[in-house]
PDB file of C-alpha atoms in Angstrom:
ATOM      1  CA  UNK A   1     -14.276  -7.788  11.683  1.00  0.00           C
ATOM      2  CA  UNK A   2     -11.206  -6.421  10.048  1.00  0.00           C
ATOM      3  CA  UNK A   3     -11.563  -5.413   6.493  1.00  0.00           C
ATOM      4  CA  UNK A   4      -8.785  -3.985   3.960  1.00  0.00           C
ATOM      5  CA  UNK A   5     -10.050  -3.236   0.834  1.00  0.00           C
ATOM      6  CA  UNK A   6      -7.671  -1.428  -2.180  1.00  0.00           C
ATOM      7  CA  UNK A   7      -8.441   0.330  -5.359  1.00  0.00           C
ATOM      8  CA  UNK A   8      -7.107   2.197  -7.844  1.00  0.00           C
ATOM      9  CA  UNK A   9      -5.266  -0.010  -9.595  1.00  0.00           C
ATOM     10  CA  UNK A  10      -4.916   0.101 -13.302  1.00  0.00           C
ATOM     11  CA  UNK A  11      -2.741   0.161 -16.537  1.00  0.00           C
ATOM     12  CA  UNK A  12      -0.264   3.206 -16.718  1.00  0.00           C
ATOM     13  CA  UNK A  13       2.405   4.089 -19.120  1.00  0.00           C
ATOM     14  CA  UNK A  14       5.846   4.186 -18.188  1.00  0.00           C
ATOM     15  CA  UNK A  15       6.194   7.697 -16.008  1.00  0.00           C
ATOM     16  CA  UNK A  16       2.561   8.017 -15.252  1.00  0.00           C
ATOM     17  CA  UNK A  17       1.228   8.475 -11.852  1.00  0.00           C
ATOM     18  CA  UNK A  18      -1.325   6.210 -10.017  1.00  0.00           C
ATOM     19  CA  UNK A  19      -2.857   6.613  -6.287  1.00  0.00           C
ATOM     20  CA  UNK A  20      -4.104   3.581  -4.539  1.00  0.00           C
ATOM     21  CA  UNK A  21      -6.573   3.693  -1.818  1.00  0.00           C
ATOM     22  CA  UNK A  22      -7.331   1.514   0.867  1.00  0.00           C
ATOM     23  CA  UNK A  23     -10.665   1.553   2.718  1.00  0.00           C
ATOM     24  CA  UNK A  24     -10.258  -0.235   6.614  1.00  0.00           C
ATOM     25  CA  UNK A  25     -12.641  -0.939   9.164  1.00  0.00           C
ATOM     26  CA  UNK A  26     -12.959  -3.147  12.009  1.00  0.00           C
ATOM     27  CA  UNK A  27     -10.232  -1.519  14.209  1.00  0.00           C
ATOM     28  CA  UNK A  28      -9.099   1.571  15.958  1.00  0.00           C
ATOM     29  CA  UNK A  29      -7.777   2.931  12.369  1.00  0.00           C
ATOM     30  CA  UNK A  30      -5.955   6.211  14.253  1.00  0.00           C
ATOM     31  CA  UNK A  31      -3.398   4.326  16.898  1.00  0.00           C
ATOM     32  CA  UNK A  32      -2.147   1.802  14.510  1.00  0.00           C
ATOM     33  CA  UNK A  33       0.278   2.130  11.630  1.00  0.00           C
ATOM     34  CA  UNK A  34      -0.465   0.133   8.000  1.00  0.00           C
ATOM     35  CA  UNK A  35       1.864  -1.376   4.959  1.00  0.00           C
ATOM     36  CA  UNK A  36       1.891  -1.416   1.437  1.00  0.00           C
ATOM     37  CA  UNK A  37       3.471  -5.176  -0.038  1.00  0.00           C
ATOM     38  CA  UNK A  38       3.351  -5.649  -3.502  1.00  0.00           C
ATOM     39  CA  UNK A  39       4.209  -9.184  -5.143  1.00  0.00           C
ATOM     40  CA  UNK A  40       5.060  -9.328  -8.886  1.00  0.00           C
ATOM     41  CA  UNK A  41       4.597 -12.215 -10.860  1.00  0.00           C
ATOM     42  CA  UNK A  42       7.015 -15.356 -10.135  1.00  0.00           C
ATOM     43  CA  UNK A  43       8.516 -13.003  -7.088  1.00  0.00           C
ATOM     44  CA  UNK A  44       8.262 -13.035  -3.459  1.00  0.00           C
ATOM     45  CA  UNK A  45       5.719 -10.321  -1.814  1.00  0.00           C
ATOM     46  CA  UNK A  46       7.948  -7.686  -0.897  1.00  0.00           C
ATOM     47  CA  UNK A  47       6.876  -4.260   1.493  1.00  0.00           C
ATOM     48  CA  UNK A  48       6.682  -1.117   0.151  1.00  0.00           C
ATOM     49  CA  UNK A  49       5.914   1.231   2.420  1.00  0.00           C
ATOM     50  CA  UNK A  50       4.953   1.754   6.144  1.00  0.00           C
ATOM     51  CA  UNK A  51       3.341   4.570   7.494  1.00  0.00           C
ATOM     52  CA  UNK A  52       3.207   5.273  11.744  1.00  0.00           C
ATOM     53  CA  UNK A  53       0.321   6.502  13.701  1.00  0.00           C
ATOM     54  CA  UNK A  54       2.328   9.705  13.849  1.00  0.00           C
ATOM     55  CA  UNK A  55       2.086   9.673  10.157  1.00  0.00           C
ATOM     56  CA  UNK A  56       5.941   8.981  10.522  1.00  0.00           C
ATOM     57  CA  UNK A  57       7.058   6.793   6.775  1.00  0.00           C
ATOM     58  CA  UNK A  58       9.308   4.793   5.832  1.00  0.00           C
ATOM     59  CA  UNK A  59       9.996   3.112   1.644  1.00  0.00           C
ATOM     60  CA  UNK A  60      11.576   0.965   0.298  1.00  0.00           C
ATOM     61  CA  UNK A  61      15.163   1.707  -1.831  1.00  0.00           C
ATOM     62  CA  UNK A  62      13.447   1.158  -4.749  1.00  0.00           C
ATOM     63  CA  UNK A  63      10.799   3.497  -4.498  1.00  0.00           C
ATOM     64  CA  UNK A  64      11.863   6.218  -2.444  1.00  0.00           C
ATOM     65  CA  UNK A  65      11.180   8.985  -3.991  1.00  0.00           C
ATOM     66  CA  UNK A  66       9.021   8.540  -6.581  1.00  0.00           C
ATOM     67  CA  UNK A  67       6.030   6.935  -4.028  1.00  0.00           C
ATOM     68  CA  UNK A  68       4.529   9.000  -1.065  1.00  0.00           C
ATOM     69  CA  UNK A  69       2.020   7.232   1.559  1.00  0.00           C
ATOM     70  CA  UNK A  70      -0.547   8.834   3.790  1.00  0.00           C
ATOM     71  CA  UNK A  71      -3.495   8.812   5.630  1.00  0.00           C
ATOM     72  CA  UNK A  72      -6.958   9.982   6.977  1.00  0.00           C
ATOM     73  CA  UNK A  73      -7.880   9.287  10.085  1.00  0.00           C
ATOM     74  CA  UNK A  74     -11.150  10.771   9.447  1.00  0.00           C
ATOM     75  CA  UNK A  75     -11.684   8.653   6.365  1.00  0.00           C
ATOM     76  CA  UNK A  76     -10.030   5.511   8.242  1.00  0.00           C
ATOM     77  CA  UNK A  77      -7.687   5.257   4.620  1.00  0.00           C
ATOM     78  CA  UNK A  78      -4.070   4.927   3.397  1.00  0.00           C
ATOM     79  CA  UNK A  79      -3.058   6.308  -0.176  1.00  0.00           C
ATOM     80  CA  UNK A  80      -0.033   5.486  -2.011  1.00  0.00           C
ATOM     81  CA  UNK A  81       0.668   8.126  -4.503  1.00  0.00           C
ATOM     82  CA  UNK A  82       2.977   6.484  -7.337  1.00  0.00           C
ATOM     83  CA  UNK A  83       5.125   8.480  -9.625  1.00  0.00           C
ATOM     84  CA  UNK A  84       7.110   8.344 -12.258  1.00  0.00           C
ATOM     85  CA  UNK A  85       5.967   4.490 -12.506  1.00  0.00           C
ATOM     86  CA  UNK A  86       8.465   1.896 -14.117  1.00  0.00           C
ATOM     87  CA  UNK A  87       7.845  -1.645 -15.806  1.00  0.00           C
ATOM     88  CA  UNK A  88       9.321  -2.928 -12.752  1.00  0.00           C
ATOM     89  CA  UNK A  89       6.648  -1.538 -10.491  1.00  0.00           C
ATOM     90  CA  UNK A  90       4.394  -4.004 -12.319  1.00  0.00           C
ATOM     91  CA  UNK A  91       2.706  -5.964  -9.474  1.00  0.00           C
ATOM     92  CA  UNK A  92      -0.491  -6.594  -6.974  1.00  0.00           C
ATOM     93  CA  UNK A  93      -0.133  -4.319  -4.115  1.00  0.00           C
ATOM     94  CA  UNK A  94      -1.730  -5.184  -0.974  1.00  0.00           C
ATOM     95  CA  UNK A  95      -2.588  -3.396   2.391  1.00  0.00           C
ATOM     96  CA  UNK A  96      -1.792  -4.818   5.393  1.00  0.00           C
ATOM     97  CA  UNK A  97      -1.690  -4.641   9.173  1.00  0.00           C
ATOM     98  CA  UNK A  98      -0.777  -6.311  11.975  1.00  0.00           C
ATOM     99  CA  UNK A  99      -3.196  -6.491  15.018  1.00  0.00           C
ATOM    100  CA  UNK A 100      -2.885  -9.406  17.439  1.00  0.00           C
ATOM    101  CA  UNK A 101      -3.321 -11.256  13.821  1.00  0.00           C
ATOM    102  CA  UNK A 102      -2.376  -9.591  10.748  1.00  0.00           C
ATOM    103  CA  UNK A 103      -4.995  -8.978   8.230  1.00  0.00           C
ATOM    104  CA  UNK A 104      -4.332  -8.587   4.105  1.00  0.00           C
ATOM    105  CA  UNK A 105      -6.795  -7.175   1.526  1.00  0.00           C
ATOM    106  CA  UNK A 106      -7.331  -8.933  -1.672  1.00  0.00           C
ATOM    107  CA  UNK A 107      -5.223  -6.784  -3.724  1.00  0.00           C
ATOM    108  CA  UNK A 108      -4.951  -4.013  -6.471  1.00  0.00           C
ATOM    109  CA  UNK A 109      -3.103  -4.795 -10.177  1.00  0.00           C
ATOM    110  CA  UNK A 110      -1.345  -2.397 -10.833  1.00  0.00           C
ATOM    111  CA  UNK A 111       0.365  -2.630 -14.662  1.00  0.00           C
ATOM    112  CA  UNK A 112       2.982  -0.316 -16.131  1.00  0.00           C
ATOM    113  CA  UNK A 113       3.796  -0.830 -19.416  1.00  0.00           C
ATOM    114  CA  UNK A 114       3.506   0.515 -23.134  1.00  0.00           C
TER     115      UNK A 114
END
């Protein structure tokens, strides 16, 4: 059974830093590459990051830069280290992958404001 689970959401002030986690299991975590989406309120999900089983990455315009992904095989985790947060990073972001299906986790709510 394939489980996604994030944390380390939270409330941060405009230019603070958070890291969200995201525990997996259920799968052969080391040959497959995973997503961050977020989805703010009223707005489409949108993808945030990807990163490869090479650890190869790839971000979106609008956080390039200021967000780094990575992960632990060891672990079986991805981490998306935010910086220099803005209001308009304001959303839920999920974890994702996509097996023969593709799986979600519930979420994270993350909240940048002063």
């Amino acid at each position: 059974q394939v489980q996604l689970v994030e944390s380390g959401g939270g409330l941060v002030q405009p230019g603070g830093s958070l890291t969200l986690s995201c525990a997996t299991s259920g799968f052969p975590f080391s040959i497959y590459g995973l997503n961050w989406y977020r989805q703010a309120p009223g707005k489409q999900r949108e993808w945030v990051a990807d990163i490869t089983s090479l650890d190869g990455t790839n971000y979106a315009g609008s956080v390039k830069g200021r967000f780094t992904i990575s992960r632990d095989n060891a672990r079986k985790t991805i981490e998306l280290q935010m910086n220099n947060l803005k209001p308009e990073d304001t959303a839920v972001y999920y974890c994702h992958i996509q097996l023969r299906d593709e799986y979600w986790g519930q979420g994270t709510q993350v909240t940048v404001s002063s």
